Short mmCIF file of N, CA and C in Angstrom, two decimals:
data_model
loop_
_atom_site.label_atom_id
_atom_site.label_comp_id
_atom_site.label_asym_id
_atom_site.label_seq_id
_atom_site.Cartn_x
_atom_site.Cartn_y
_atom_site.Cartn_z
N UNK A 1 -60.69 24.23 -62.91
CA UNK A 1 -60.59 23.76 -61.56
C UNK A 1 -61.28 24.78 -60.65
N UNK A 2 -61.95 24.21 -59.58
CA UNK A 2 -62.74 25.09 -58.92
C UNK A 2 -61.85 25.41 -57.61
N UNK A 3 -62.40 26.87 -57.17
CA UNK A 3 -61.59 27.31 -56.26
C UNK A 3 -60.97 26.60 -55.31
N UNK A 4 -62.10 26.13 -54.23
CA UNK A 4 -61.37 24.94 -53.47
C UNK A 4 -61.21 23.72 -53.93
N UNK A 5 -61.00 23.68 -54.57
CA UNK A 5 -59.90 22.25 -54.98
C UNK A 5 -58.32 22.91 -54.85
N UNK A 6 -58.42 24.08 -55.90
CA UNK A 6 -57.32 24.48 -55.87
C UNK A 6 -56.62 24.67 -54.57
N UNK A 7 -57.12 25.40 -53.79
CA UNK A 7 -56.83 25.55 -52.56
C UNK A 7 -56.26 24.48 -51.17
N UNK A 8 -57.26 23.37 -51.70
CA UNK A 8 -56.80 22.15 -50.97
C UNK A 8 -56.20 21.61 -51.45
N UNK A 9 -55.84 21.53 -52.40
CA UNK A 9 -53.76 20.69 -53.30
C UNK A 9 -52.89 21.58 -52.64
N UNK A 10 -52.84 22.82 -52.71
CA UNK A 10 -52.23 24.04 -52.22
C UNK A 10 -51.81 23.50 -50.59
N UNK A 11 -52.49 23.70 -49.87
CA UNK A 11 -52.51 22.85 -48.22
C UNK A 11 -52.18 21.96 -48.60
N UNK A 12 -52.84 21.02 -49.19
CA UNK A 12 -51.75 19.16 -49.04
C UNK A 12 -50.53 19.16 -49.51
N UNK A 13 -49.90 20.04 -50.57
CA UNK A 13 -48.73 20.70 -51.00
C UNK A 13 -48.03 21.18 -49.83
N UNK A 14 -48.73 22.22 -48.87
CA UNK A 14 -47.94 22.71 -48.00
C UNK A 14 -47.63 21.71 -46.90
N UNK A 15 -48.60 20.85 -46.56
CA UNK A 15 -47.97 19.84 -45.50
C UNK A 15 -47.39 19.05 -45.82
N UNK A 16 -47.15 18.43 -46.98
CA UNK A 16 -46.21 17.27 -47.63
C UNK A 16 -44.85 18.47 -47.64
N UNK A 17 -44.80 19.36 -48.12
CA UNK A 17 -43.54 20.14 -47.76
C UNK A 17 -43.01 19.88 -46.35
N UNK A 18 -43.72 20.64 -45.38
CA UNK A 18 -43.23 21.11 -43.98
C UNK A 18 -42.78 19.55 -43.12
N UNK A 19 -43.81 18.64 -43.58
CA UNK A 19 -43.74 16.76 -43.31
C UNK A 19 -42.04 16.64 -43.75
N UNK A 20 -42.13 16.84 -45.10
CA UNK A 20 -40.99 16.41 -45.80
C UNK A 20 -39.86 16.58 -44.72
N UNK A 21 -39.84 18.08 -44.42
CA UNK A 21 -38.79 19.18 -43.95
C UNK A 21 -38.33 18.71 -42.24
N UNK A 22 -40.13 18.17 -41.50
CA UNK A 22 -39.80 17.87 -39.96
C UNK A 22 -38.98 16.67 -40.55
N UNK A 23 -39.62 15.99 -41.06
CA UNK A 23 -38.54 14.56 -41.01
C UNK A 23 -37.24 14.56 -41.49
N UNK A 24 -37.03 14.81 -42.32
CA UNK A 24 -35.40 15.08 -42.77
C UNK A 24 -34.48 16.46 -41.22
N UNK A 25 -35.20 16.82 -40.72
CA UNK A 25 -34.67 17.41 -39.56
C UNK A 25 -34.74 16.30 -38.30
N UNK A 26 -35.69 15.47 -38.40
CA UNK A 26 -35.38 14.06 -37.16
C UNK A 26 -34.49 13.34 -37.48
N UNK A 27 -33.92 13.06 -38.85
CA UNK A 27 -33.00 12.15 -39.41
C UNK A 27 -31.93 12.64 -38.85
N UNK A 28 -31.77 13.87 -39.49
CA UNK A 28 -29.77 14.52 -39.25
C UNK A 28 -29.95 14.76 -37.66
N UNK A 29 -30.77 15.56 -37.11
CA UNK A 29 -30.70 15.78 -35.80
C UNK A 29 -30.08 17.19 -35.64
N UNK A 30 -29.85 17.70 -34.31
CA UNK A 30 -29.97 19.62 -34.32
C UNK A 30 -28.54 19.25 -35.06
N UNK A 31 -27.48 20.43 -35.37
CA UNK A 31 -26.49 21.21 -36.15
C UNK A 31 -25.69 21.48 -34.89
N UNK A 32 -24.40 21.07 -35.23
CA UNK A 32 -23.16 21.48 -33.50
C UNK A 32 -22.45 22.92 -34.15
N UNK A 33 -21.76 23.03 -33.56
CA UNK A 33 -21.63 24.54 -33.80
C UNK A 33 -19.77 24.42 -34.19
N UNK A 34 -19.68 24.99 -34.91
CA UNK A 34 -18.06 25.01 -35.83
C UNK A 34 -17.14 25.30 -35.10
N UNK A 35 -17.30 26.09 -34.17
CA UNK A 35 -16.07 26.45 -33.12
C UNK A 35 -16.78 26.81 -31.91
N UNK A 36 -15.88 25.65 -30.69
CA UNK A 36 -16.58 26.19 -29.23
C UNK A 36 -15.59 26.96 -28.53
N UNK A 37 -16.68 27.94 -28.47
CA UNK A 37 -15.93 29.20 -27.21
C UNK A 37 -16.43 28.63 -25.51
N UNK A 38 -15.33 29.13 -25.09
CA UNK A 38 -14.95 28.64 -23.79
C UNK A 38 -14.68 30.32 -23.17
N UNK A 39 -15.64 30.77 -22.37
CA UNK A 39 -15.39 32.39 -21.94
C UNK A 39 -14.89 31.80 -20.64
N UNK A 40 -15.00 30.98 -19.86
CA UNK A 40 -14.16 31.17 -18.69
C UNK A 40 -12.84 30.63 -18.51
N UNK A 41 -12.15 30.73 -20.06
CA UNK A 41 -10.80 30.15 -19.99
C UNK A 41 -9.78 30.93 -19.73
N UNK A 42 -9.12 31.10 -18.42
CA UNK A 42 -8.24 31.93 -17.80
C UNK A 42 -6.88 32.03 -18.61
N UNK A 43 -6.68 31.23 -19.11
CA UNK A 43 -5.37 31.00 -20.40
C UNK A 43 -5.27 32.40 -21.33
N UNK A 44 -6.93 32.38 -21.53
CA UNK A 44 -7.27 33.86 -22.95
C UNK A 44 -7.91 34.68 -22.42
N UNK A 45 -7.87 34.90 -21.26
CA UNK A 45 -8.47 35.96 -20.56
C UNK A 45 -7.67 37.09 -21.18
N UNK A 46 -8.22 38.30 -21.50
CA UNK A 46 -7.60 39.51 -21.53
C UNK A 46 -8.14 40.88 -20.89
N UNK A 47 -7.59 41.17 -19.66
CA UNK A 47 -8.03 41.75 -18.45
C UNK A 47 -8.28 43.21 -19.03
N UNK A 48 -8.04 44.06 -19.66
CA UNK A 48 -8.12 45.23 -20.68
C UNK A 48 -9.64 44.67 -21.30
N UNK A 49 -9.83 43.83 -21.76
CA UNK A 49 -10.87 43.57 -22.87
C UNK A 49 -12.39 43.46 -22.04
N UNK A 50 -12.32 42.78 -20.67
CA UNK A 50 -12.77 42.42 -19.91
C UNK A 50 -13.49 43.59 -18.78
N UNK A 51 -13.03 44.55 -19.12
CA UNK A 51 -13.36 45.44 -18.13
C UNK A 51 -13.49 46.52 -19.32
N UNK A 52 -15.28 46.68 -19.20
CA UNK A 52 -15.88 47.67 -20.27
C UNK A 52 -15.51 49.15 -19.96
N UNK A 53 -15.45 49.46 -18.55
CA UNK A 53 -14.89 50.82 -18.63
C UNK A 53 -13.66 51.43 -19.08
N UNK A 54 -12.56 50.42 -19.19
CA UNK A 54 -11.26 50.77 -19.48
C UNK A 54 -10.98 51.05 -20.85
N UNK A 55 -10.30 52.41 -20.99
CA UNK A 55 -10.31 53.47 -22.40
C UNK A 55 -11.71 53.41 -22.97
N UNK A 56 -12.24 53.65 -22.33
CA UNK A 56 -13.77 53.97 -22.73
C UNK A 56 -13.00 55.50 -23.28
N UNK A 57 -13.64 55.92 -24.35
CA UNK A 57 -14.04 56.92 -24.94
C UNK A 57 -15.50 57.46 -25.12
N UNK A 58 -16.45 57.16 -24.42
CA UNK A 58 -18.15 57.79 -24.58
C UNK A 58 -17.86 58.90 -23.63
N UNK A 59 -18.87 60.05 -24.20
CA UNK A 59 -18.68 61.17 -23.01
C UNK A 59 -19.59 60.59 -22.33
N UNK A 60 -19.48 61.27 -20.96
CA UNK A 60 -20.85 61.31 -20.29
C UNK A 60 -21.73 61.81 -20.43
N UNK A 61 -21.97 62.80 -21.13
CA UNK A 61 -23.38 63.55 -21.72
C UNK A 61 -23.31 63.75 -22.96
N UNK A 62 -24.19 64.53 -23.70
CA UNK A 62 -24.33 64.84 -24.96
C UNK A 62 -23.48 66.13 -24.95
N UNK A 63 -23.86 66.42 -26.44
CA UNK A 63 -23.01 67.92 -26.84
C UNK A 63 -24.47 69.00 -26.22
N UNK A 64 -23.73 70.35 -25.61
CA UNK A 64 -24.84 71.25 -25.07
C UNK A 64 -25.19 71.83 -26.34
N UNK A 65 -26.37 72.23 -26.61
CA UNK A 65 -26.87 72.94 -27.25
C UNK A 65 -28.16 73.92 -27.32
#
């Protein structure tokens, strides 16, 4: 088999793949997500968690050396 031949089965291979792949992704349609978070739910707010400075442990500078 001569080079381009080979080469062009190779490409018609790759677009009958990626073809295959768009269409079976138009069929099912996008993916929903397993659990929805809700951040502005005042119920689970946790006011400690919420406020990044509180028990912060980072120094403010490095070690002197």
């Amino acid at each position: 088999m001569k080079t381009a031949t080979k080469l062009t089965a190779f490409l018609l291979g790759l677009a009958a793949v990626f073809g295959a792949a768009y269409g079976v992704g138009q069929v099912t349609g996008p993916g929903t997500p397993a659990v929805e978070i809700h951040h502005d739910d005042p119920e689970h707010s946790n006011p400690e968690h919420d406020d990044p400075g509180a028990g912060s442990s980072l120094p403010g500078h490095g070690p002197d050396r």
